[in-house]
Amino acid sequence: MTIRRFCCSFCFLASVALNLFFVISPYYLSDWKKQKLSNWAEEAAAEAEAVALISCSGHGRAYLDGVVVDGKPVCECNTCYTGPDCSLLNPDCAADVNSGDPLFLEPFWMQHAASSAVVVAGWHRMSYTFSDHSYISQELENHIRRVHAVARNAITKGKHLIFGGGSTQLLAAAVYALSINLSSPAEVVAAVPAYPVYKTQTDFFQNTHFEYDGDALLLKNSSDTTANVIEFVTSPNNPDGNLREAVVPQGASVTAIYDHAYYWPHFTAIPAAADEDVMIFTISKLTGHAGSRIGWAFVKDEGVYQKMQSYIEEAELGISREAQLRALKLMKTILHADGREIFEYAHKKMSDRWRKLSDIVSLSRRFSIQEVPSLFCNFFEKVRGPSPAYAWFKCERNEDKNCTAVLRAANIIGRPGSRFSVEDRYVRLSLLKSDDDFNLLLLRLDKLVNQDDDANTI
Amino acid sequence: MTIRRFCCSFCFLASVALNLFFVISPYYLSDWKKQKLSNWAEEAAAEAEAVALISCSGHGRAYLDGVVVDGKPVCECNTCYTGPDCSLLNPDCAADVNSGDPLFLEPFWMQHAASSAVVVAGWHRMSYTFSDHSYISQELENHIRRVHAVARNAITKGKHLIFGGGSTQLLAAAVYALSINLSSPAEVVAAVPAYPVYKTQTDFFQNTHFEYDGDALLLKNSSDTTANVIEFVTSPNNPDGNLREAVVPQGASVTAIYDHAYYWPHFTAIPAAADEDVMIFTISKLTGHAGSRIGWAFVKDEGVYQKMQSYIEEAELGISREAQLRALKLMKTILHADGREIFEYAHKKMSDRWRKLSDIVSLSRRFSIQEVPSLFCNFFEKVRGPSPAYAWFKCERNEDKNCTAVLRAANIIGRPGSRFSVEDRYVRLSLLKSDDDFNLLLLRLDKLVNQDDDANTI
């Protein structure tokens, strides 16, 4: 009996002791763990998570480097939303679909928060160069090539890769590289409607080796085989989404720069992998990270590649290592599993937007948008319909010569046709912006078309 | 008795149940916590910490975006060190002190790991612009102005701030802005010995509005008051560390761009806060983050500021948001407490290096380095000695016309005087690089000076 009581007491005491151990140990263990793992990055993680938890009603978000009020960053609201938590919609606010800001992909990255976050250590890549003496992360280069292989949109093998400050800087670098050794200045051309930066940049940098010469279509039947011509070919085209080929007859003194910013399954069928000598892409239209200022070019010719490299080096000694590190993390997220998710997501979103917009415009005789043919897509391995980045909106009535003004009166801000070197009867409407911007566009456009319809009925 | 036994059994069972709870609960609690705290940044933190724990023997480090072998990034070794953990010193390797790579500050950031780390969320700043429609983080701008206030090296009030891809891009932007509206091309000049980029960049971009015209000293006594002149004034000067003023007589057609990259207590006494119309700084020589490609200019005139802004916009639509976020974190770390720590750390390190180098060179009659006068420093509030970024090394013997070759034979790689538009009797030796590079320089130089001494004795 005594032995049994002793056993009982012992078991009880042991159990209580075990309880005590469980209660006390977490404190000691956590300290031990802290030292062991040298958890210097946890503070940064907690800080980022705290900012992400600031509620902005789904119509904005707070950023780690946002303006601080009362010790924490404030909400930065989407256009037309205000208030401390972005919950107030300004009812008279215009639908601003002017810029190509690719915020339509923001929800994708919020859904992939854990896999796309990256820590920049205080001592990360302080040097001017990587350890191979280049300005380029070899890992990032490899991952970009793999993303192209998944998208089946470009043949990258046998081509040099170079990074620039967005595709913007690479456009200038390519013009420089293709013109620097010419005996007479190169005429830089692009078929209209054309992305305005080709002209503004060429004019702005006022170099003795090149000058902007307008519409490439004017040289289509040119018999002058001696002039040095550099043709920008934007495919799909900005603003109208058409797949394009060079129009200036190719010859010894004619070269082409292919701007493939939008050549992703998001925006177009991919009939074949692009394989031109100079091809330019940008992270902005692939992942939606316009703010990163990362573009890349694939260049076949060693000499042209070297000259473009020199341009980037002379301009700013390569691009930010933080942007490269972050881009690598985004590429890794994209390539997770079979790498198809972002393309399927983006294509679905852009197709849905196009369908909704088309449904509204199709009710109108006063307005139209471009036709985009269905084509077989190498990525989806089937014929697929349109999902362009922009609507190329046209006012059909003779008197509506200034279509931007017609839309502006209906509280819609688009980009006038004259910016793309065509008449102002056309307006570019961006379909790339946030859900809020797009929904407001639909609302305003629906009202305009119905008003118009009423007017017609009356 | 039955009651007592019941109580005992109850207590025992309760205790066992409590133990069970302690054993099982962490699993459920952790799941609950995961959802509650949405700890999406922890994976990134763990990943960064794991890479930081890779041992590279203190002669290298592994990076998150380094080349991956067997599933983890490999060590990237300092010059002259090799092996999987960078533990092997190549005994014949040259001391490479050619570039201005500011790795001397790397240990500072490793010591401030927790406060300087930052998480970039997958959806961080995807837009082309900040919410005030600028390309600049207002928070970063505010912090940069505060750092200047602590260092007492510039009057920033009443001046516009603009960011560029390193100071490199801002040099070109400033020349552009100051020359674009002139009736005749501007002559761009800099007093020799001069930082080579002023010439190479001006020549490279071959603009119709400016051309490089060499040594500013040649215009010192010029009576031509009609020529448009843009003078680069580097103060402290690269390569020789001298504080400088413009030498071309100021007039209506003469403007100056002050390159103050090295005007920090690290490298020089600060006799007074700089207050010129165009002043350029870079994060590279303040925090050591050359890889970030962030420079900034303070510009007094609204028109010049607007033109520089247009230049950066046309070139690449502003600079990387990741780099800006990270720079903000670095500035916050610098400004912690009274904000003096980094200046004291950097000054001590550069002074020590200068003293050690001087001690060796002073033993030689064959070689010399520049004299740097002691001056009253506004930051330290006392007279302080030299701590320049570079040694401006001179071969004194008549026959040693190619001093770079003399040093190269002694296994030291410097930058020849001709790169700075003076004779090759001079060589620039960088004192900014890693401890390993600097120590190797001392070792090789000590040997050279002693050899030379032996030769003299014989």
PDB file of N, CA and C in Angstrom, chain A residues 115-165:
ATOM      1  N   SER A 115       5.756  33.216 -51.480  1.00  0.00           N
ATOM      2  CA  SER A 115       6.791  32.751 -52.401  1.00  0.00           C
ATOM      3  C   SER A 115       7.474  33.898 -53.145  1.00  0.00           C
ATOM      4  N   SER A 116       6.877  35.090 -53.136  1.00  0.00           N
ATOM      5  CA  SER A 116       7.465  36.185 -53.914  1.00  0.00           C
ATOM      6  C   SER A 116       8.181  37.233 -53.074  1.00  0.00           C
ATOM      7  N   ALA A 117       8.090  37.129 -51.741  1.00  0.00           N
ATOM      8  CA  ALA A 117       8.800  38.087 -50.881  1.00  0.00           C
ATOM      9  C   ALA A 117      10.292  37.788 -50.885  1.00  0.00           C
ATOM     10  N   VAL A 118      11.081  38.824 -50.720  1.00  0.00           N
ATOM     11  CA  VAL A 118      12.536  38.613 -50.673  1.00  0.00           C
ATOM     12  C   VAL A 118      13.162  39.580 -49.665  1.00  0.00           C
ATOM     13  N   VAL A 119      14.176  39.098 -48.956  1.00  0.00           N
ATOM     14  CA  VAL A 119      14.888  39.941 -47.989  1.00  0.00           C
ATOM     15  C   VAL A 119      16.159  40.479 -48.639  1.00  0.00           C
ATOM     16  N   VAL A 120      16.351  41.784 -48.552  1.00  0.00           N
ATOM     17  CA  VAL A 120      17.616  42.370 -48.994  1.00  0.00           C
ATOM     18  C   VAL A 120      18.454  42.620 -47.742  1.00  0.00           C
ATOM     19  N   ALA A 121      19.550  41.899 -47.615  1.00  0.00           N
ATOM     20  CA  ALA A 121      20.449  42.101 -46.470  1.00  0.00           C
ATOM     21  C   ALA A 121      21.186  43.421 -46.637  1.00  0.00           C
ATOM     22  N   GLY A 122      21.571  44.031 -45.517  1.00  0.00           N
ATOM     23  CA  GLY A 122      22.275  45.315 -45.558  1.00  0.00           C
ATOM     24  C   GLY A 122      23.546  45.276 -46.377  1.00  0.00           C
ATOM     25  N   TRP A 123      24.170  44.109 -46.461  1.00  0.00           N
ATOM     26  CA  TRP A 123      25.448  44.003 -47.188  1.00  0.00           C
ATOM     27  C   TRP A 123      25.262  43.346 -48.553  1.00  0.00           C
ATOM     28  N   HIS A 124      24.010  43.227 -49.008  1.00  0.00           N
ATOM     29  CA  HIS A 124      23.783  42.541 -50.292  1.00  0.00           C
ATOM     30  C   HIS A 124      24.398  43.307 -51.470  1.00  0.00           C
ATOM     31  N   ARG A 125      25.295  42.663 -52.183  1.00  0.00           N
ATOM     32  CA  ARG A 125      25.841  43.132 -53.473  1.00  0.00           C
ATOM     33  C   ARG A 125      26.179  44.620 -53.478  1.00  0.00           C
ATOM     34  N   MET A 126      27.127  45.004 -52.618  1.00  0.00           N
ATOM     35  CA  MET A 126      27.543  46.398 -52.549  1.00  0.00           C
ATOM     36  C   MET A 126      28.437  46.802 -53.718  1.00  0.00           C
ATOM     37  N   SER A 127      29.077  45.814 -54.330  1.00  0.00           N
ATOM     38  CA  SER A 127      30.069  46.109 -55.366  1.00  0.00           C
ATOM     39  C   SER A 127      29.436  46.653 -56.657  1.00  0.00           C
ATOM     40  N   TYR A 128      30.272  47.309 -57.464  1.00  0.00           N
ATOM     41  CA  TYR A 128      29.844  47.745 -58.787  1.00  0.00           C
ATOM     42  C   TYR A 128      29.512  46.573 -59.701  1.00  0.00           C
ATOM     43  N   THR A 129      30.169  45.437 -59.451  1.00  0.00           N
ATOM     44  CA  THR A 129      30.006  44.303 -60.378  1.00  0.00           C
ATOM     45  C   THR A 129      29.696  43.005 -59.632  1.00  0.00           C
ATOM     46  N   PHE A 130      29.187  42.046 -60.370  1.00  0.00           N
ATOM     47  CA  PHE A 130      29.044  40.684 -59.858  1.00  0.00           C
ATOM     48  C   PHE A 130      30.426  40.037 -59.887  1.00  0.00           C
ATOM     49  N   SER A 131      30.526  38.831 -59.291  1.00  0.00           N
ATOM     50  CA  SER A 131      31.872  38.267 -59.181  1.00  0.00           C
ATOM     51  C   SER A 131      32.446  37.831 -60.527  1.00  0.00           C
ATOM     52  N   ASP A 132      31.598  37.748 -61.570  1.00  0.00           N
ATOM     53  CA  ASP A 132      32.141  37.476 -62.910  1.00  0.00           C
ATOM     54  C   ASP A 132      32.463  38.791 -63.649  1.00  0.00           C
ATOM     55  N   HIS A 133      32.518  39.901 -62.900  1.00  0.00           N
ATOM     56  CA  HIS A 133      32.855  41.236 -63.415  1.00  0.00           C
ATOM     57  C   HIS A 133      31.782  41.815 -64.341  1.00  0.00           C
ATOM     58  N   SER A 134      30.623  41.178 -64.379  1.00  0.00           N
ATOM     59  CA  SER A 134      29.538  41.715 -65.201  1.00  0.00           C
ATOM     60  C   SER A 134      28.610  42.566 -64.328  1.00  0.00           C
ATOM     61  N   TYR A 135      27.617  43.197 -64.984  1.00  0.00           N
ATOM     62  CA  TYR A 135      26.602  43.964 -64.258  1.00  0.00           C
ATOM     63  C   TYR A 135      25.296  43.166 -64.148  1.00  0.00           C
ATOM     64  N   ILE A 136      25.392  41.882 -64.477  1.00  0.00           N
ATOM     65  CA  ILE A 136      24.175  41.075 -64.630  1.00  0.00           C
ATOM     66  C   ILE A 136      24.219  39.843 -63.743  1.00  0.00           C
ATOM     67  N   SER A 137      23.119  39.599 -63.038  1.00  0.00           N
ATOM     68  CA  SER A 137      23.002  38.383 -62.238  1.00  0.00           C
ATOM     69  C   SER A 137      22.825  37.190 -63.179  1.00  0.00           C
ATOM     70  N   GLN A 138      23.798  36.274 -63.119  1.00  0.00           N
ATOM     71  CA  GLN A 138      23.743  35.104 -63.993  1.00  0.00           C
ATOM     72  C   GLN A 138      22.499  34.272 -63.693  1.00  0.00           C
ATOM     73  N   GLU A 139      22.131  34.190 -62.421  1.00  0.00           N
ATOM     74  CA  GLU A 139      20.941  33.434 -62.028  1.00  0.00           C
ATOM     75  C   GLU A 139      19.685  34.054 -62.647  1.00  0.00           C
ATOM     76  N   LEU A 140      19.618  35.380 -62.609  1.00  0.00           N
ATOM     77  CA  LEU A 140      18.452  36.046 -63.191  1.00  0.00           C
ATOM     78  C   LEU A 140      18.394  35.785 -64.693  1.00  0.00           C
ATOM     79  N   GLU A 141      19.552  35.896 -65.349  1.00  0.00           N
ATOM     80  CA  GLU A 141      19.592  35.607 -66.786  1.00  0.00           C
ATOM     81  C   GLU A 141      19.064  34.202 -67.086  1.00  0.00           C
ATOM     82  N   ASN A 142      19.545  33.216 -66.325  1.00  0.00           N
ATOM     83  CA  ASN A 142      19.098  31.834 -66.546  1.00  0.00           C
ATOM     84  C   ASN A 142      17.586  31.701 -66.366  1.00  0.00           C
ATOM     85  N   HIS A 143      17.067  32.342 -65.320  1.00  0.00           N
ATOM     86  CA  HIS A 143      15.632  32.227 -65.051  1.00  0.00           C
ATOM     87  C   HIS A 143      14.792  32.916 -66.126  1.00  0.00           C
ATOM     88  N   ILE A 144      15.278  34.056 -66.634  1.00  0.00           N
ATOM     89  CA  ILE A 144      14.553  34.745 -67.705  1.00  0.00           C
ATOM     90  C   ILE A 144      14.493  33.866 -68.957  1.00  0.00           C
ATOM     91  N   ARG A 145      15.603  33.223 -69.269  1.00  0.00           N
ATOM     92  CA  ARG A 145      15.611  32.327 -70.431  1.00  0.00           C
ATOM     93  C   ARG A 145      14.613  31.178 -70.239  1.00  0.00           C
ATOM     94  N   ARG A 146      14.507  30.692 -69.001  1.00  0.00           N
ATOM     95  CA  ARG A 146      13.561  29.592 -68.728  1.00  0.00           C
ATOM     96  C   ARG A 146      12.112  30.067 -68.860  1.00  0.00           C
ATOM     97  N   VAL A 147      11.833  31.301 -68.424  1.00  0.00           N
ATOM     98  CA  VAL A 147      10.469  31.830 -68.549  1.00  0.00           C
ATOM     99  C   VAL A 147      10.077  31.934 -70.026  1.00  0.00           C
ATOM    100  N   HIS A 148      11.014  32.370 -70.870  1.00  0.00           N
ATOM    101  CA  HIS A 148      10.733  32.425 -72.308  1.00  0.00           C
ATOM    102  C   HIS A 148      10.475  31.022 -72.870  1.00  0.00           C
ATOM    103  N   ALA A 149      11.219  30.048 -72.341  1.00  0.00           N
ATOM    104  CA  ALA A 149      11.027  28.668 -72.817  1.00  0.00           C
ATOM    105  C   ALA A 149       9.624  28.181 -72.466  1.00  0.00           C
ATOM    106  N   VAL A 150       9.132  28.524 -71.279  1.00  0.00           N
ATOM    107  CA  VAL A 150       7.773  28.133 -70.883  1.00  0.00           C
ATOM    108  C   VAL A 150       6.747  28.847 -71.768  1.00  0.00           C
ATOM    109  N   ALA A 151       6.949  30.160 -71.971  1.00  0.00           N
ATOM    110  CA  ALA A 151       5.972  30.941 -72.750  1.00  0.00           C
ATOM    111  C   ALA A 151       6.055  30.643 -74.246  1.00  0.00           C
ATOM    112  N   ARG A 152       7.146  30.025 -74.651  1.00  0.00           N
ATOM    113  CA  ARG A 152       7.382  29.684 -76.070  1.00  0.00           C
ATOM    114  C   ARG A 152       7.301  30.916 -76.978  1.00  0.00           C
ATOM    115  N   ASN A 153       7.743  32.059 -76.462  1.00  0.00           N
ATOM    116  CA  ASN A 153       7.571  33.299 -77.227  1.00  0.00           C
ATOM    117  C   ASN A 153       8.865  33.824 -77.837  1.00  0.00           C
ATOM    118  N   ALA A 154      10.002  33.198 -77.544  1.00  0.00           N
ATOM    119  CA  ALA A 154      11.254  33.688 -78.121  1.00  0.00           C
ATOM    120  C   ALA A 154      12.303  32.590 -78.128  1.00  0.00           C
ATOM    121  N   ILE A 155      13.093  32.583 -79.185  1.00  0.00           N
ATOM    122  CA  ILE A 155      14.255  31.690 -79.239  1.00  0.00           C
ATOM    123  C   ILE A 155      15.433  32.470 -78.670  1.00  0.00           C
ATOM    124  N   THR A 156      15.888  32.054 -77.504  1.00  0.00           N
ATOM    125  CA  THR A 156      16.907  32.830 -76.800  1.00  0.00           C
ATOM    126  C   THR A 156      18.294  32.207 -76.948  1.00  0.00           C
ATOM    127  N   LYS A 157      18.324  30.970 -77.414  1.00  0.00           N
ATOM    128  CA  LYS A 157      19.614  30.273 -77.547  1.00  0.00           C
ATOM    129  C   LYS A 157      20.465  30.947 -78.613  1.00  0.00           C
ATOM    130  N   GLY A 158      21.746  31.086 -78.311  1.00  0.00           N
ATOM    131  CA  GLY A 158      22.645  31.689 -79.292  1.00  0.00           C
ATOM    132  C   GLY A 158      22.537  33.203 -79.333  1.00  0.00           C
ATOM    133  N   LYS A 159      21.809  33.789 -78.366  1.00  0.00           N
ATOM    134  CA  LYS A 159      21.705  35.252 -78.325  1.00  0.00           C
ATOM    135  C   LYS A 159      22.227  35.764 -76.995  1.00  0.00           C
ATOM    136  N   HIS A 160      22.883  36.936 -77.046  1.00  0.00           N
ATOM    137  CA  HIS A 160      23.373  37.586 -75.834  1.00  0.00           C
ATOM    138  C   HIS A 160      22.220  38.272 -75.123  1.00  0.00           C
ATOM    139  N   LEU A 161      22.270  38.288 -73.796  1.00  0.00           N
ATOM    140  CA  LEU A 161      21.232  38.990 -73.038  1.00  0.00           C
ATOM    141  C   LEU A 161      21.851  40.199 -72.351  1.00  0.00           C
ATOM    142  N   ILE A 162      21.120  41.316 -72.390  1.00  0.00           N
ATOM    143  CA  ILE A 162      21.608  42.536 -71.740  1.00  0.00           C
ATOM    144  C   ILE A 162      20.446  43.184 -71.002  1.00  0.00           C
ATOM    145  N   PHE A 163      20.725  43.719 -69.807  1.00  0.00           N
ATOM    146  CA  PHE A 163      19.681  44.389 -69.019  1.00  0.00           C
ATOM    147  C   PHE A 163      19.768  45.901 -69.198  1.00  0.00           C
ATOM    148  N   GLY A 164      18.621  46.549 -69.078  1.00  0.00           N
ATOM    149  CA  GLY A 164      18.594  48.010 -69.100  1.00  0.00           C
ATOM    150  C   GLY A 164      17.585  48.544 -68.105  1.00  0.00           C
ATOM    151  N   GLY A 165      17.584  49.851 -67.926  1.00  0.00           N
ATOM    152  CA  GLY A 165      16.613  50.504 -67.046  1.00  0.00           C
ATOM    153  C   GLY A 165      15.259  50.545 -67.723  1.00  0.00           C
TER     154      GLY A 165
END
